[in-house]
Coordinates of C-alpha atoms in Angstrom, one line a residue:
M1 CA -17.8 20.3 5.5
N2 CA -19.8 17.0 4.5
I3 CA -17.4 14.7 2.8
L4 CA -18.1 11.3 0.8
V5 CA -15.3 8.9 0.3
F6 CA -15.6 6.1 -2.3
S7 CA -13.3 3.3 -2.0
W8 CA -13.5 -0.5 -2.8
R9 CA -12.5 -1.4 0.8
D10 CA -12.8 -0.2 4.1
P11 CA -10.1 -0.5 7.1
R12 CA -12.0 -3.6 8.4
H13 CA -12.2 -5.5 5.1
P14 CA -10.1 -8.7 5.3
L15 CA -8.0 -7.8 2.3
A16 CA -7.5 -4.1 3.5
G17 CA -4.0 -3.0 3.1
G18 CA -2.1 0.0 3.4
A19 CA -4.0 2.2 1.1
E20 CA -7.1 1.8 3.2
Q21 CA -4.9 2.5 6.4
V22 CA -3.8 5.7 4.8
M23 CA -7.2 6.8 3.6
H24 CA -8.7 6.1 7.2
E25 CA -6.0 8.3 8.8
H26 CA -6.8 11.4 6.7
M27 CA -10.5 10.7 7.3
K28 CA -9.8 10.7 11.0
G29 CA -8.0 14.1 10.7
W30 CA -10.9 15.4 8.9
V31 CA -13.4 14.2 11.4
N32 CA -11.4 15.7 14.3
A33 CA -11.2 19.1 12.4
G34 CA -15.3 19.0 12.6
H35 CA -16.2 17.7 9.3
K36 CA -18.7 15.0 8.5
V37 CA -17.4 12.0 6.6
T38 CA -18.9 9.2 4.9
L39 CA -17.1 6.3 3.4
F40 CA -18.9 4.3 0.9
S41 CA -17.3 0.7 0.4
A42 CA -17.7 -2.9 -0.6
H43 CA -19.5 -5.4 1.6
F44 CA -17.7 -8.5 2.8
K45 CA -19.1 -11.7 4.7
G46 CA -20.1 -11.0 8.3
A47 CA -19.7 -7.3 8.0
P48 CA -22.8 -4.9 9.0
R49 CA -24.3 -2.8 6.2
R50 CA -23.6 0.3 8.3
E51 CA -21.2 1.1 11.2
A52 CA -19.1 3.9 12.7
L53 CA -15.3 3.7 12.8
D54 CA -13.4 6.6 14.5
G55 CA -16.2 8.9 13.5
V56 CA -16.2 8.0 9.9
D57 CA -19.8 6.6 8.9
I58 CA -19.2 3.5 6.9
I59 CA -21.7 2.3 4.1
R60 CA -21.2 -1.0 2.6
K61 CA -22.8 -2.1 -0.6
G62 CA -21.7 -4.4 -3.5
Y63 CA -18.5 -6.3 -3.7
Q64 CA -14.9 -5.7 -4.0
L65 CA -14.4 -5.5 -7.8
L66 CA -16.8 -4.0 -10.2
G67 CA -20.0 -4.4 -7.8
V68 CA -19.1 -1.6 -5.4
H69 CA -18.4 0.7 -8.2
I70 CA -21.8 0.1 -9.9
A71 CA -23.7 0.0 -6.2
G72 CA -21.8 3.4 -5.5
F73 CA -23.1 4.9 -8.7
F74 CA -26.9 3.9 -8.1
W75 CA -26.6 4.9 -4.3
Y76 CA -25.4 8.5 -5.2
L77 CA -27.6 9.3 -8.0
F78 CA -31.0 7.4 -6.5
G79 CA -30.3 6.7 -2.8
K80 CA -31.4 8.8 0.1
H81 CA -28.4 10.8 1.5
E82 CA -27.4 14.4 2.4
K83 CA -25.8 16.8 -0.1
F84 CA -21.8 16.7 -0.1
D85 CA -19.6 19.2 -0.4
L86 CA -16.5 17.1 -1.5
V87 CA -16.8 13.8 -3.1
I88 CA -13.4 11.7 -2.8
D89 CA -12.7 9.1 -5.5
Q90 CA -10.2 6.7 -4.3
F91 CA -8.3 4.6 -7.1
H92 CA -7.6 0.8 -7.0
G93 CA -6.8 0.1 -10.5
I94 CA -10.6 1.3 -11.2
P95 CA -11.8 4.4 -10.0
F96 CA -15.6 5.2 -9.3
F97 CA -15.8 7.6 -12.6
T98 CA -17.2 10.3 -10.3
P99 CA -16.7 12.8 -13.1
V100 CA -19.3 11.4 -15.0
Y101 CA -22.1 11.8 -12.5
V102 CA -20.8 14.0 -9.5
R103 CA -21.3 17.8 -9.7
S104 CA -19.8 18.7 -6.3
K105 CA -16.4 19.3 -5.8
K106 CA -14.2 16.2 -6.4
L107 CA -10.5 14.8 -5.2
A108 CA -8.9 11.9 -6.9
V109 CA -6.9 9.8 -4.4
L110 CA -4.1 7.5 -5.8
Q111 CA -1.6 5.6 -4.2
E112 CA 0.0 4.1 -7.6
V113 CA -0.9 3.7 -11.1
A114 CA -1.3 -0.1 -11.9
R115 CA 0.6 -0.4 -15.1
E116 CA 2.3 -3.7 -15.2
V117 CA 0.5 -4.8 -12.0
W118 CA -2.5 -5.5 -14.2
L119 CA -0.6 -8.4 -15.7
M120 CA 0.3 -9.9 -12.3
N121 CA -3.2 -10.6 -11.0
H122 CA -4.1 -14.1 -9.4
L123 CA -7.2 -14.8 -11.5
P124 CA -7.4 -18.4 -12.9
K125 CA -6.2 -18.9 -16.7
P126 CA -7.3 -17.4 -19.3
F127 CA -9.2 -14.7 -17.0
N128 CA -5.7 -13.4 -15.7
L129 CA -4.6 -12.6 -18.9
I130 CA -7.7 -11.4 -20.4
I131 CA -8.3 -9.1 -17.4
G132 CA -4.5 -8.3 -17.1
Y133 CA -4.0 -7.1 -20.9
L134 CA -7.5 -5.2 -20.7
G135 CA -6.5 -3.4 -17.6
Y136 CA -2.9 -2.6 -18.9
Y137 CA -4.1 -1.2 -22.2
L138 CA -7.3 0.4 -21.1
E139 CA -5.8 2.1 -17.6
P140 CA -4.4 5.2 -19.7
L141 CA -7.6 5.8 -21.0
I142 CA -9.3 6.0 -17.8
F143 CA -7.4 9.1 -16.8
K144 CA -8.8 11.0 -19.7
F145 CA -12.0 11.2 -17.4
Y146 CA -9.9 13.1 -14.8
K147 CA -7.9 15.7 -16.7
K148 CA -9.5 18.4 -14.8
V149 CA -9.8 16.6 -11.4
P150 CA -7.3 17.4 -8.6
F151 CA -5.4 14.5 -7.3
M152 CA -3.7 13.7 -3.9
V153 CA -0.9 11.3 -4.1
G154 CA 1.8 9.9 -1.7
S155 CA 4.9 10.2 -3.5
E156 CA 6.9 11.9 -6.3
S157 CA 6.7 8.7 -8.2
A158 CA 3.1 8.4 -8.5
K159 CA 3.1 12.1 -9.5
E160 CA 5.4 11.5 -12.1
D161 CA 3.3 8.4 -13.4
L162 CA 0.3 10.4 -13.4
E163 CA 1.9 13.3 -15.3
E164 CA 2.9 10.6 -18.1
F165 CA -0.8 9.5 -18.2
G166 CA -1.8 13.3 -19.1
I167 CA -2.6 14.6 -15.5
P168 CA -1.3 18.1 -15.4
G169 CA 1.2 18.6 -12.8
K170 CA -0.4 21.5 -11.3
N171 CA -3.4 19.4 -10.5
I172 CA -1.5 17.1 -8.2
T173 CA -0.6 17.5 -4.8
V174 CA 2.0 15.3 -2.9
V175 CA 1.0 14.4 0.7
P176 CA 3.6 11.9 2.2
H177 CA 2.3 9.3 4.5
G178 CA 2.8 9.4 8.3
V179 CA 3.5 6.2 10.4
I180 CA 1.4 4.6 12.8
I181 CA 3.2 3.0 16.2
E182 CA 1.7 1.3 19.1
K183 CA 1.8 3.5 22.1
S184 CA 3.3 0.4 24.0
K185 CA 6.2 0.1 21.6
R186 CA 9.4 -0.8 22.7
V187 CA 12.6 -2.0 20.8
F188 CA 13.5 -5.6 21.1
S189 CA 16.9 -7.1 20.8
K190 CA 17.9 -8.4 17.3
E191 CA 17.6 -12.1 16.9
N192 CA 20.8 -14.2 17.4
L193 CA 20.7 -15.6 13.9
P194 CA 20.6 -13.2 11.0
T195 CA 17.1 -12.2 10.2
V196 CA 15.5 -11.0 7.0
I197 CA 11.8 -10.0 7.2
F198 CA 9.1 -9.6 4.4
L199 CA 6.0 -7.4 5.4
G200 CA 3.1 -6.9 3.3
S201 CA 0.3 -8.5 1.6
L202 CA 1.2 -11.7 -0.3
A203 CA 0.6 -10.9 -3.6
R204 CA 2.7 -11.3 -6.9
D205 CA 3.1 -7.7 -7.5
K206 CA 4.4 -7.0 -3.8
G207 CA 7.3 -9.2 -4.8
I208 CA 6.9 -12.3 -2.4
E209 CA 8.0 -14.8 -4.9
E210 CA 11.1 -12.7 -5.7
A211 CA 11.5 -12.2 -2.0
L212 CA 11.7 -16.2 -1.5
K213 CA 14.0 -16.7 -4.2
A214 CA 16.3 -14.1 -3.1
F215 CA 16.4 -15.9 0.3
S216 CA 17.2 -19.3 -1.4
F217 CA 20.5 -17.5 -2.7
L218 CA 21.1 -16.0 0.8
S219 CA 20.6 -19.4 2.4
K220 CA 23.4 -20.9 0.4
K221 CA 25.6 -18.1 1.2
K222 CA 25.1 -17.6 5.0
V223 CA 23.2 -19.3 8.0
I224 CA 20.1 -17.1 8.1
Q225 CA 16.3 -17.1 8.6
F226 CA 13.5 -15.5 6.8
W227 CA 10.2 -14.3 8.2
V228 CA 7.3 -13.7 6.2
V229 CA 4.5 -11.4 7.6
G230 CA 1.4 -11.0 5.8
K231 CA -1.8 -12.7 4.3
A232 CA -2.5 -14.5 1.2
G233 CA -5.6 -16.2 -0.3
K234 CA -5.7 -19.8 0.3
I235 CA -4.9 -20.9 -3.5
Y236 CA -1.8 -18.3 -3.5
Q237 CA -0.8 -19.5 -0.1
D238 CA -0.8 -23.2 -1.3
Y239 CA 1.4 -21.9 -4.5
L240 CA 3.6 -20.1 -2.1
D241 CA 4.1 -23.2 0.0
S242 CA 4.9 -25.4 -2.9
L243 CA 7.6 -22.8 -4.0
V244 CA 9.3 -23.0 -0.5
L245 CA 9.5 -26.7 -1.3
R246 CA 11.1 -26.2 -4.8
L247 CA 13.5 -23.8 -3.4
D248 CA 14.4 -26.1 -0.6
I249 CA 14.1 -23.4 2.2
K250 CA 11.0 -24.9 4.3
D251 CA 13.1 -25.4 7.3
K252 CA 14.5 -21.8 7.1
V253 CA 11.4 -19.8 6.4
K254 CA 8.5 -18.9 8.8
F255 CA 4.9 -17.6 7.7
W256 CA 3.5 -15.6 10.5
G257 CA 0.2 -14.9 8.4
F258 CA -1.6 -11.7 9.6
V259 CA -0.3 -10.1 12.8
S260 CA -1.5 -7.3 15.3
N261 CA 0.0 -3.9 14.9
E262 CA 2.1 -4.4 18.1
K263 CA 3.5 -8.0 16.9
K264 CA 4.2 -6.4 13.5
F265 CA 6.5 -3.9 15.3
E266 CA 8.1 -6.3 17.4
L267 CA 9.0 -8.6 14.6
L268 CA 10.3 -5.6 12.7
S269 CA 12.4 -4.8 15.7
R270 CA 13.9 -8.3 16.1
A271 CA 14.7 -8.7 12.4
H272 CA 18.1 -7.3 11.1
I273 CA 16.9 -6.2 7.4
M274 CA 13.5 -5.9 5.8
G275 CA 13.6 -7.1 2.1
N276 CA 11.2 -5.3 -0.1
P277 CA 11.2 -6.4 -3.9
S278 CA 8.0 -4.8 -4.8
F279 CA 7.5 -4.1 -8.4
R280 CA 5.4 -0.8 -7.7
E281 CA 4.2 1.0 -4.9
G282 CA 2.6 4.4 -4.4
W283 CA 4.8 4.8 -1.3
G284 CA 6.3 2.0 0.6
L285 CA 5.0 2.8 4.1
V286 CA 6.2 -0.6 5.4
N287 CA 9.6 0.5 4.7
I288 CA 9.1 3.5 7.3
E289 CA 7.8 1.0 10.0
A290 CA 10.9 -1.0 9.6
N291 CA 13.1 2.1 9.8
V292 CA 11.3 3.5 13.0
M293 CA 12.3 0.2 14.8
G294 CA 16.1 0.9 13.6
T295 CA 15.8 -2.0 10.6
P296 CA 17.3 -0.9 7.5
V297 CA 15.6 -1.9 4.1
V298 CA 17.1 -3.5 0.9
A299 CA 14.6 -2.7 -1.9
Y300 CA 14.1 -3.0 -5.5
K301 CA 14.7 0.3 -7.3
S302 CA 10.9 0.7 -8.3
A303 CA 8.2 3.3 -8.0
G304 CA 7.5 4.3 -4.7
L305 CA 10.4 2.5 -3.1
V306 CA 12.7 4.9 -4.5
D307 CA 10.7 7.7 -2.4
S308 CA 10.4 5.9 0.9
V309 CA 13.9 4.2 0.9
K310 CA 16.7 7.0 1.3
D311 CA 19.4 5.2 -0.4
N312 CA 22.6 4.5 1.7
Q313 CA 21.0 6.2 4.7
S314 CA 17.7 4.3 5.7
G315 CA 18.6 1.3 3.4
L316 CA 19.8 0.4 0.0
L317 CA 18.3 0.1 -3.2
C318 CA 19.3 -2.8 -5.4
D319 CA 21.6 -2.2 -8.7
E320 CA 19.4 -4.6 -10.4
N321 CA 15.9 -5.8 -9.6
T322 CA 16.8 -9.4 -9.5
P323 CA 16.6 -12.0 -6.5
V324 CA 20.3 -12.6 -7.0
N325 CA 21.3 -8.8 -6.6
M326 CA 19.0 -8.5 -3.5
A327 CA 20.6 -11.5 -1.9
E328 CA 24.1 -10.0 -2.8
T329 CA 23.2 -6.8 -1.4
V330 CA 21.8 -8.3 1.8
V331 CA 24.9 -10.3 2.4
A332 CA 27.3 -7.3 2.0
V333 CA 25.5 -5.4 4.6
L334 CA 25.4 -8.2 7.2
K335 CA 29.1 -8.7 6.5
D336 CA 30.0 -5.0 7.2
S337 CA 29.0 -4.2 10.7
K338 CA 30.1 -0.5 10.7
K339 CA 28.0 0.1 7.5
Y340 CA 25.1 -1.8 9.1
Q341 CA 25.2 0.2 12.3
R342 CA 25.4 3.4 10.2
L343 CA 22.3 2.3 8.4
Q344 CA 20.6 1.4 11.6
K345 CA 21.0 5.1 12.7
G346 CA 20.2 6.4 9.4
A347 CA 16.9 4.4 9.3
I348 CA 15.7 6.1 12.8
T349 CA 16.7 9.6 11.4
W350 CA 14.8 9.2 8.2
S351 CA 11.7 8.0 9.8
K352 CA 11.4 10.8 12.1
R353 CA 10.8 12.9 9.0
F354 CA 7.2 11.3 8.6
S355 CA 4.3 11.8 11.0
W356 CA 0.3 11.7 10.5
K357 CA 0.0 14.9 12.3
K358 CA 2.0 16.5 9.3
S359 CA 0.2 14.5 6.7
K360 CA -3.1 15.2 8.0
K361 CA -2.7 18.9 8.3
R362 CA -1.5 19.1 4.7
S363 CA -4.7 17.0 3.6
L364 CA -6.8 19.2 5.3
T365 CA -5.5 22.2 3.8
L366 CA -5.9 20.8 0.4
I367 CA -9.4 19.8 0.9
D368 CA -10.3 23.3 2.3
H369 CA -8.7 25.1 -0.7
L370 CA -10.5 22.9 -3.3
V371 CA -14.3 23.6 -1.5
S372 CA -13.2 27.3 -1.2
L373 CA -12.4 27.8 -5.1

């Protein structure tokens, strides 16, 4: 097959995250199966307009927000390219609206619906409110274009949200994500001082502010250290630095910034617990990454996280989605060594259920079926 993927970011984009990693793994699987894959995504400063990555031909035009969507529309209709057997429309709040202009077979790929995340954008006032409310109220209308398009999602939570927006359940296939581990991966000893880690994009909807507030409560109850692994834009990082000062935890928090994959797993291994107070996820890949290293997760009971955290086995889901309850849950686990060791073992067992070999096989079966219809 000749496959085209529309996505607002590619894996090398400076703001690329789990969604881009997941899509790239599927594309690699399709390439290895003999298919030709082209990825159309946004251009960013210093990037070549065209390059190959793991056999995927990347074309970059337009910019991250609406620019890439408009560029994709004109390139597909009027640009020079081969005929595609299958077109993938990857959602990131705003899709590429392929049902309007693509006549080939289509597959929509979605990690999570945005819902309240629209209201947590980092735009300056009053644009944050304008875009936030527009997105929140218009999002359900977007899915009216996709009622006849098959979807691939990573969790049951995402499937349920789509069904609430009117997408028939029979059109939705759940393909759980795998996990990527460095070949040189080794398990490190836990830190001498109890350590809680936050891993992910430093964004409001990912819960970093909730995590810092939870740690401020934790630090009053126990001698502890907190690691933050991930990257934020300069303006938001300045805000987080000021929040740390206001919470009086500056000497107990370390911001690692963006780290290599190998360093990420080292830090996950050395930490005792990962805190994940994200408000909404498509799955929560970082939870499985922590579990692989024998690190339990304490998470909010929110979409996606309820799928990737096996409550009372690979970690614990908070009774209440509040920083105080997260802090109390972490303290309770750290005080009970038998329970902690049980969660460690359970985390490793749970993580073994997920592999990219299984995930790629399922997505290959799906696209083969779609094109054969």
